[in-house]
mmCIF file of C-alpha atoms in Angstrom:
data_model
loop_
_atom_site.group_PDB
_atom_site.id
_atom_site.type_symbol
_atom_site.label_atom_id
_atom_site.label_comp_id
_atom_site.label_asym_id
_atom_site.label_seq_id
_atom_site.Cartn_x
_atom_site.Cartn_y
_atom_site.Cartn_z
ATOM 1 C CA MET A 972 -4.827 19.013 -26.468
ATOM 2 C CA SER A 973 -2.138 21.689 -25.926
ATOM 3 C CA VAL A 974 -0.727 21.605 -22.386
ATOM 4 C CA ASN A 975 1.681 24.381 -23.125
ATOM 5 C CA ILE A 976 4.639 22.540 -22.358
ATOM 6 C CA THR A 977 7.943 23.695 -23.592
ATOM 7 C CA ASN A 978 9.864 20.484 -24.236
ATOM 8 C CA PRO A 979 7.130 18.556 -26.424
ATOM 9 C CA PRO A 980 8.590 15.298 -28.024
ATOM 10 C CA ILE A 981 9.833 15.368 -31.910
ATOM 11 C CA ASP A 982 6.915 14.416 -34.149
ATOM 12 C CA ARG A 983 9.086 11.252 -35.583
ATOM 13 C CA ARG A 984 6.698 11.050 -38.747
ATOM 14 C CA ARG A 985 8.902 14.133 -40.213
ATOM 15 C CA LEU A 986 11.976 12.552 -39.600
ATOM 16 C CA SER A 987 14.159 10.273 -41.516
ATOM 17 C CA ALA A 988 14.054 6.329 -41.544
ATOM 18 C CA GLU A 989 17.516 6.622 -40.311
ATOM 19 C CA ASP A 990 17.171 9.554 -38.217
ATOM 20 C CA ARG A 991 13.878 8.067 -36.931
ATOM 21 C CA SER A 992 15.994 5.135 -36.378
ATOM 22 C CA ALA A 993 18.626 6.602 -34.028
ATOM 23 C CA TYR A 994 15.950 8.652 -32.293
ATOM 24 C CA ASN A 995 14.462 5.542 -31.012
ATOM 25 C CA GLN A 996 16.927 3.497 -30.103
ATOM 26 C CA SER A 997 18.519 6.591 -28.190
ATOM 27 C CA GLY A 998 15.565 6.662 -25.635
ATOM 28 C CA SER A 999 14.958 10.415 -25.562
ATOM 29 C CA HIS A 1000 11.632 9.893 -26.948
ATOM 30 C CA ALA A 1001 10.867 7.572 -24.115
ATOM 31 C CA ALA A 1002 12.104 10.073 -21.976
ATOM 32 C CA ALA A 1003 10.291 12.856 -23.224
ATOM 33 C CA LYS A 1004 7.062 11.322 -23.774
ATOM 34 C CA LYS A 1005 7.191 10.377 -19.951
ATOM 35 C CA ALA A 1006 7.988 13.512 -19.050
ATOM 36 C CA VAL A 1007 4.848 15.115 -21.332
ATOM 37 C CA ALA A 1008 2.806 12.554 -19.492
ATOM 38 C CA ARG A 1009 3.720 13.272 -16.147
ATOM 39 C CA THR A 1010 3.250 17.063 -16.696
ATOM 40 C CA LYS A 1011 -0.419 16.776 -17.721
ATOM 41 C CA ALA A 1012 -1.467 13.980 -14.865
ATOM 42 C CA TYR A 1013 0.411 16.626 -12.599
ATOM 43 C CA ARG A 1014 -1.653 19.221 -14.067
ATOM 44 C CA GLY A 1015 -4.603 17.018 -13.971
ATOM 45 C CA LYS A 1016 -4.383 16.309 -10.346
ATOM 46 C CA GLN A 1017 -3.881 19.686 -9.381
ATOM 47 C CA LYS A 1018 -7.181 20.577 -11.475
ATOM 48 C CA TYR A 1019 -9.254 18.145 -9.763
ATOM 49 C CA GLU A 1020 -7.680 19.058 -6.403
ATOM 50 C CA SER A 1021 -8.625 22.661 -6.641
ATOM 51 C CA ASN A 1022 -12.370 21.828 -7.751
ATOM 52 C CA ARG A 1023 -13.442 19.198 -5.745
ATOM 53 C CA PRO A 1024 -15.476 19.388 -2.581
ATOM 54 C CA ALA A 1025 -14.095 20.030 0.670
ATOM 55 C CA ARG A 1026 -14.182 17.528 3.314
ATOM 56 C CA THR A 1027 -17.370 17.736 5.759
ATOM 57 C CA GLN A 1028 -16.386 14.962 7.986
ATOM 58 C CA GLU A 1029 -14.598 15.872 11.001
ATOM 59 C CA ARG A 1030 -10.977 14.189 11.747
ATOM 60 C CA LYS A 1031 -10.371 15.883 15.315
ATOM 61 C CA PRO A 1032 -9.752 13.481 18.403
ATOM 62 C CA GLY A 1033 -12.513 12.457 19.959
ATOM 63 C CA SER A 1034 -15.130 12.221 16.654
ATOM 64 C CA GLY A 1035 -14.617 8.446 16.519
ATOM 65 C CA GLY A 1036 -11.770 5.797 15.919
ATOM 66 C CA PHE A 1037 -10.616 3.447 18.644
ATOM 67 C CA ALA A 1038 -12.918 4.669 21.464
ATOM 68 C CA GLY A 1039 -11.071 2.389 24.526
ATOM 69 C CA GLY A 1040 -9.797 -0.215 21.507
ATOM 70 C CA VAL A 1041 -6.797 -1.306 23.909
ATOM 71 C CA ALA A 1042 -8.762 -1.707 27.060
ATOM 72 C CA ILE A 1043 -10.910 -3.675 25.165
ATOM 73 C CA GLN A 1044 -8.544 -5.698 23.177
ATOM 74 C CA GLN A 1045 -6.442 -6.282 26.994
ATOM 75 C CA ALA A 1046 -9.547 -7.839 28.259
ATOM 76 C CA ARG A 1047 -10.316 -10.080 25.835
ATOM 77 C CA LEU A 1048 -6.703 -11.380 25.679
ATOM 78 C CA ARG A 1049 -7.172 -11.822 29.471
ATOM 79 C CA GLN A 1050 -10.307 -13.660 29.144
ATOM 80 C CA LEU A 1051 -8.360 -15.551 26.594
ATOM 81 C CA GLY A 1052 -5.161 -16.560 28.535
ATOM 82 C CA GLN A 1053 -7.628 -17.440 31.751
ATOM 83 C CA GLU A 1054 -9.352 -20.170 29.951
ATOM 84 C CA ASN A 1055 -6.909 -21.229 28.280
ATOM 85 C CA THR A 1056 -5.256 -21.776 31.815
ATOM 86 C CA ARG A 1057 -8.430 -23.599 32.994
ATOM 87 C CA ALA A 1058 -8.310 -25.468 30.122
ATOM 88 C CA GLU A 1059 -4.837 -26.534 31.041
ATOM 89 C CA SER A 1060 -5.772 -27.306 34.217
ATOM 90 C CA LEU A 1061 -8.787 -29.593 33.438
ATOM 91 C CA ARG A 1062 -6.648 -32.185 31.427
ATOM 92 C CA PRO A 1063 -5.130 -35.133 33.111
ATOM 93 C CA PRO A 1064 -1.583 -35.550 34.193
ATOM 94 C CA MET A 1065 0.639 -37.417 31.549
ATOM 95 C CA PRO A 1066 2.721 -39.772 32.781
ATOM 96 C CA ASP A 1067 6.802 -39.296 32.666
ATOM 97 C CA THR A 1068 7.310 -42.005 30.936
ATOM 98 C CA GLN A 1069 5.412 -41.072 28.228
ATOM 99 C CA LYS A 1070 6.712 -37.323 28.078
ATOM 100 C CA GLU A 1071 9.977 -38.526 27.613
ATOM 101 C CA GLU A 1072 9.059 -40.396 24.409
ATOM 102 C CA ILE A 1073 7.106 -37.242 23.423
ATOM 103 C CA TYR A 1074 9.615 -34.584 24.008
ATOM 104 C CA ARG A 1075 12.938 -36.786 23.346
ATOM 105 C CA ASN A 1076 15.378 -34.488 21.291
#
């Protein structure tokens, strides 16, 4: 596919073995190939973007999303905190001697 690129990579088949070896080791062949690939990819993306169907779904505030998400999360965490506090209050008290053995540094 011809893409009318002004600096295509050199056709290495036409080079002598010595020139081909020097060209391969210089790294300019890989750089030129990458440049061509990047250009082709960019042009393909531009073509796709210009021909793809337009978005039909609204992306405006109030069209969905996290409706009341923060308040719901706060209420859920508040309820979890209350449950944890109640669970701790229902536990039997730990004797002081046992506490010292467990939490000794």
